[in-house]
Amino acid sequence: MTIQLLIDGGGDLPASMNDQHSIKNVPLNIHFGEEQYKTGETIDLPTFYKKLKQSEELPRSSSPSPNDFYEKYKEVDRDTPILVLALTQGLSSTYESAVMGMDMLLEEDPERKIAVLNTRTASCGIALLVHEANTKIEEGLDFEALVSHMEERIEKTTTLFILKTLENVIKGGRLDRMKGTIAKTLNIKLLMKASDDEGAVEVTEKVRGNKKSIRRFVDQIGEYAHDLEDRVIALSHCNDEARGRKVLEDIKERYNPKDSLFMETGPLISTYAGEGGLVIAFFRD
């Protein structure tokens, strides 16, 4: 059975996954002052990073409109079911737009099969879910069984973040400037997590020093999953491939996962994480 997977600009995928499975993507909007861009369409990552360095203020992001989703749904053959894996509600109203777009489609054509899921994750967490969905589609799951399975997988998805620099969280007002200056002076690194209930990003630990914070970042995985040998781990990096690959190798050496996914963070996560920021996602016990 053919099932169309659809994500938005809050999800980051390895290029090979896009090419192999024809995933549809509804871009987010990125605003640098009065200039507006669509992620992956009217701005690429090198241009984004260049503008980010030149800008005194962080860019704003806004969710796609319901009509953006509706138009993308209309591109799919009406006999093909659509599963939307939307960016966490904890970071954006993208999920609500996807649902409203679905309602518009069903009002026009009530026989269409479509489901919109709030993934409660972002970046490589969505890649992990896309990988899982593709695996189950290849195994022959029908649409209803796939939706049910993915709802269960979302409940088990853990997404962890580490920031190398605090520049962007200070600039964006997410960390008080005075506290941020003290933290920078003391070389404090933030470990963060997407909350299980809403998928909002919350600080879980503050660790002093780069090596110690990376070690703790990797250690945390074992607190959520005791055996990764039959599981996949996904990692995304913010404009620092060498750091990302080194940490992924540390994870593979420590936990020996069945497979791994590696990619770069898109504009949404990069805006807040800053250069060297990393995200990992996996299914917990």
Coordinates of C-alpha atoms in Angstrom, one line a residue:
M1 CA 0.0 0.0 0.0
T2 CA 1.3 3.5 -0.9
I3 CA 1.2 5.9 2.0
Q4 CA 2.5 9.5 1.6
L5 CA 4.5 10.8 4.5
L6 CA 4.6 14.6 5.0
I7 CA 6.6 16.7 7.4
D8 CA 7.2 20.4 7.9
G9 CA 10.2 22.7 8.2
G10 CA 10.7 21.8 11.9
G11 CA 11.9 18.3 10.9
D12 CA 15.4 17.6 9.6
L13 CA 16.1 14.5 7.4
P14 CA 19.2 13.0 5.9
A15 CA 19.3 13.8 2.2
S16 CA 19.3 10.1 1.3
M17 CA 16.0 9.7 3.2
N18 CA 14.3 12.4 1.2
D19 CA 15.6 11.0 -2.1
Q20 CA 14.6 7.4 -1.3
H21 CA 11.1 7.9 0.0
S22 CA 9.8 11.1 -1.6
I23 CA 8.8 12.8 1.6
K24 CA 6.7 15.9 1.2
N25 CA 7.7 19.0 3.2
V26 CA 5.7 22.1 4.1
P27 CA 8.3 24.8 4.9
L28 CA 8.3 27.1 7.9
N29 CA 8.7 30.9 7.5
I30 CA 11.9 32.5 8.7
H31 CA 11.9 36.3 9.1
F32 CA 15.1 38.4 9.2
G33 CA 13.6 41.8 9.9
E34 CA 11.2 42.6 7.0
E35 CA 12.7 39.8 4.9
Q36 CA 10.7 36.5 4.8
Y37 CA 12.1 33.2 3.6
K38 CA 10.7 29.6 3.3
T39 CA 12.9 27.0 4.8
G40 CA 14.4 24.7 2.2
E41 CA 12.9 26.7 -0.7
T42 CA 13.9 30.3 -0.7
I43 CA 16.9 30.1 1.7
D44 CA 19.5 27.4 2.0
L45 CA 21.5 26.7 5.2
P46 CA 24.8 28.4 4.1
T47 CA 22.8 31.6 3.4
F48 CA 20.9 31.2 6.6
Y49 CA 24.1 31.0 8.7
K50 CA 25.6 33.9 6.9
K51 CA 22.6 36.1 7.6
L52 CA 22.4 34.8 11.2
K53 CA 26.0 36.0 11.8
Q54 CA 25.4 39.4 10.3
S55 CA 22.1 40.0 12.2
E56 CA 22.1 41.7 15.6
E57 CA 18.7 40.1 16.4
L58 CA 17.7 36.5 16.0
P59 CA 15.3 35.7 13.1
R60 CA 11.7 35.0 14.0
S61 CA 10.0 31.9 12.7
S62 CA 6.3 31.4 11.9
S63 CA 4.3 28.3 11.1
P64 CA 2.9 27.5 7.7
S65 CA -0.7 28.6 7.1
P66 CA -3.5 26.0 7.0
N67 CA -3.7 26.8 3.3
D68 CA 0.0 25.9 2.8
F69 CA -0.8 22.4 4.2
Y70 CA -4.1 22.2 2.2
E71 CA -2.3 22.9 -1.0
K72 CA 0.4 20.4 -0.3
Y73 CA -2.2 17.7 0.6
K74 CA -3.9 18.4 -2.8
E75 CA -0.7 17.4 -4.5
V76 CA -1.2 13.9 -3.3
D77 CA -3.3 11.5 -5.4
R78 CA -6.7 11.2 -3.7
D79 CA -6.4 7.4 -3.4
T80 CA -3.2 7.7 -1.4
P81 CA -3.5 8.1 2.4
I82 CA -1.4 10.9 4.0
L83 CA 0.3 10.7 7.4
V84 CA 1.6 14.1 8.7
L85 CA 4.4 14.0 11.3
A86 CA 4.2 17.6 12.6
L87 CA 6.6 19.6 14.6
T88 CA 5.9 19.6 18.4
Q89 CA 3.2 21.8 19.6
G90 CA 5.6 22.9 22.3
L91 CA 7.6 24.9 19.9
S92 CA 5.1 26.1 17.2
S93 CA 1.5 26.3 16.0
T94 CA 2.4 24.2 13.0
Y95 CA 0.4 21.2 14.2
E96 CA -2.7 23.3 14.5
S97 CA -2.2 24.6 10.9
A98 CA -1.8 21.0 9.7
V99 CA -5.0 20.0 11.4
M100 CA -6.9 23.0 10.0
G101 CA -5.6 22.2 6.5
M102 CA -6.8 18.6 6.9
D103 CA -10.2 19.9 7.9
M104 CA -10.3 22.0 4.7
L105 CA -9.4 18.9 2.6
L106 CA -12.0 16.7 4.3
E107 CA -14.7 19.3 4.0
E108 CA -14.1 19.3 0.2
D109 CA -13.5 15.5 -0.1
P110 CA -14.7 13.5 3.0
E111 CA -13.5 10.2 1.6
R112 CA -9.8 11.2 1.8
K113 CA -7.6 9.3 4.3
I114 CA -5.4 11.6 6.3
A115 CA -4.0 11.7 9.8
V116 CA -2.0 14.5 11.5
L117 CA 0.2 13.6 14.5
N118 CA 1.8 16.0 17.0
T119 CA 5.3 14.3 17.2
R120 CA 6.3 16.2 20.4
T121 CA 9.8 16.4 18.9
A122 CA 11.8 18.3 16.3
S123 CA 14.8 18.0 14.0
C124 CA 16.3 14.5 14.0
G125 CA 13.4 13.3 16.2
I126 CA 11.2 13.6 13.2
A127 CA 13.8 11.8 11.1
L128 CA 13.6 9.0 13.6
L129 CA 9.8 8.8 13.2
V130 CA 10.0 9.0 9.4
H131 CA 12.5 6.1 9.4
E132 CA 10.2 4.1 11.6
A133 CA 7.1 4.9 9.5
N134 CA 8.9 3.9 6.3
T135 CA 10.1 0.6 7.8
K136 CA 6.5 -0.3 8.8
I137 CA 5.1 0.7 5.4
E138 CA 7.7 -1.6 3.8
E139 CA 6.5 -4.3 6.2
G140 CA 3.0 -3.9 4.8
L141 CA 1.1 -2.1 7.6
D142 CA -2.1 -0.6 6.4
F143 CA -2.9 3.0 7.1
E144 CA -4.9 2.6 10.3
A145 CA -2.3 0.2 11.8
L146 CA 0.5 2.6 10.8
V147 CA -1.2 5.6 12.5
S148 CA -1.8 3.6 15.7
H149 CA 1.8 2.3 15.7
M150 CA 3.3 5.8 15.2
E151 CA 1.1 7.2 18.0
E152 CA 2.8 4.5 20.3
R153 CA 6.2 5.4 19.0
I154 CA 5.8 9.1 19.6
E155 CA 5.0 8.2 23.3
K156 CA 8.4 6.4 23.4
T157 CA 10.5 9.1 21.6
T158 CA 13.1 10.9 23.7
T159 CA 14.8 14.0 22.3
L160 CA 17.9 15.5 24.0
F161 CA 19.8 18.7 23.2
I162 CA 23.2 20.1 24.1
L163 CA 24.3 23.7 23.5
K164 CA 27.9 24.5 22.8
T165 CA 27.4 28.3 23.0
L166 CA 24.8 30.4 24.8
E167 CA 25.0 33.3 22.4
N168 CA 21.7 32.6 20.7
V169 CA 19.6 31.8 23.8
I170 CA 20.8 35.0 25.4
K171 CA 20.2 37.0 22.2
G172 CA 16.7 35.4 21.9
G173 CA 15.8 36.3 25.5
R174 CA 15.5 32.7 26.6
L175 CA 18.3 33.2 29.1
D176 CA 18.7 36.3 31.2
R177 CA 21.7 38.3 29.9
M178 CA 23.3 38.6 33.3
K179 CA 22.9 34.9 34.1
G180 CA 24.1 34.1 30.6
T181 CA 27.2 36.2 31.0
I182 CA 28.1 34.4 34.2
A183 CA 27.4 31.0 32.6
K184 CA 29.7 31.9 29.7
T185 CA 32.4 33.0 32.0
L186 CA 32.2 29.8 34.0
N187 CA 32.0 27.8 30.7
I188 CA 28.6 26.3 31.6
K189 CA 26.9 24.1 29.0
L190 CA 23.2 23.5 28.9
L191 CA 21.6 20.0 28.5
M192 CA 18.0 20.1 27.5
K193 CA 15.1 17.8 26.7
A194 CA 11.8 17.9 24.9
S195 CA 9.3 17.4 27.6
D196 CA 7.2 14.2 27.5
D197 CA 3.9 16.0 27.9
E198 CA 4.0 19.0 25.5
G199 CA 7.3 18.6 23.7
A200 CA 8.5 22.0 24.9
V201 CA 12.3 22.3 25.3
E202 CA 13.4 22.5 29.0
V203 CA 16.8 22.8 30.6
T204 CA 17.6 19.6 32.5
E205 CA 21.2 20.1 33.6
K206 CA 24.0 22.7 33.6
V207 CA 27.4 21.2 33.2
R208 CA 30.8 23.0 33.4
G209 CA 33.2 22.3 30.5
N210 CA 32.8 21.0 27.0
K211 CA 34.2 17.5 27.5
K212 CA 32.3 16.9 30.7
S213 CA 29.1 18.1 29.2
I214 CA 29.5 15.8 26.1
R215 CA 30.2 12.9 28.4
R216 CA 27.1 13.6 30.4
F217 CA 25.1 14.1 27.2
V218 CA 26.1 10.6 26.1
D219 CA 25.6 9.1 29.6
Q220 CA 22.0 10.3 29.6
I221 CA 21.0 7.9 26.8
G222 CA 21.5 4.9 29.1
E223 CA 19.1 6.4 31.6
Y224 CA 16.3 6.2 29.1
A225 CA 17.2 3.1 27.1
H226 CA 19.2 0.2 28.5
D227 CA 19.6 -1.7 25.2
L228 CA 20.0 0.1 21.9
E229 CA 21.2 -2.9 19.9
D230 CA 17.8 -3.3 18.3
R231 CA 17.1 0.4 17.9
V232 CA 18.1 3.4 15.8
I233 CA 19.6 6.6 17.0
A234 CA 19.4 9.9 15.2
L235 CA 21.7 12.8 15.6
S236 CA 21.6 16.3 14.1
H237 CA 24.3 19.0 14.4
C238 CA 24.2 22.7 14.0
N239 CA 26.9 23.7 11.5
D240 CA 29.6 21.5 13.1
E241 CA 29.8 18.2 11.3
A242 CA 33.0 17.2 12.9
R243 CA 31.6 17.6 16.4
G244 CA 28.4 15.8 15.4
R245 CA 30.3 12.8 13.9
K246 CA 32.6 12.5 16.9
V247 CA 29.7 12.4 19.4
L248 CA 27.8 9.9 17.2
E249 CA 30.9 7.7 17.1
D250 CA 31.1 7.9 20.9
I251 CA 27.4 6.9 21.1
K252 CA 27.9 4.0 18.7
E253 CA 30.9 2.7 20.6
R254 CA 29.1 2.9 23.9
Y255 CA 25.6 1.6 23.0
N256 CA 26.1 -0.3 19.6
P257 CA 22.7 0.8 18.1
K258 CA 21.3 -1.2 15.2
D259 CA 21.5 1.8 12.9
S260 CA 22.1 5.6 13.0
L261 CA 20.8 8.7 11.2
F262 CA 23.0 11.8 10.8
M263 CA 22.0 15.2 9.5
E264 CA 22.2 18.9 9.9
T265 CA 19.7 21.0 11.9
G266 CA 17.5 23.3 9.9
P267 CA 16.9 27.0 10.5
L268 CA 14.4 26.6 13.3
I269 CA 16.6 24.6 15.7
S270 CA 19.8 26.3 14.5
T271 CA 18.4 29.7 15.5
Y272 CA 18.2 28.7 19.2
A273 CA 20.9 26.0 19.5
G274 CA 23.7 28.0 18.0
E275 CA 26.8 26.6 16.3
G276 CA 27.9 23.3 17.7
G277 CA 24.5 22.5 19.2
L278 CA 23.5 18.8 18.9
V279 CA 20.2 17.0 19.1
I280 CA 19.8 13.2 19.6
A281 CA 16.6 11.2 19.4
F282 CA 15.8 7.5 20.1
F283 CA 13.0 5.3 21.4
R284 CA 13.3 4.8 25.2
D285 CA 12.4 1.6 27.1

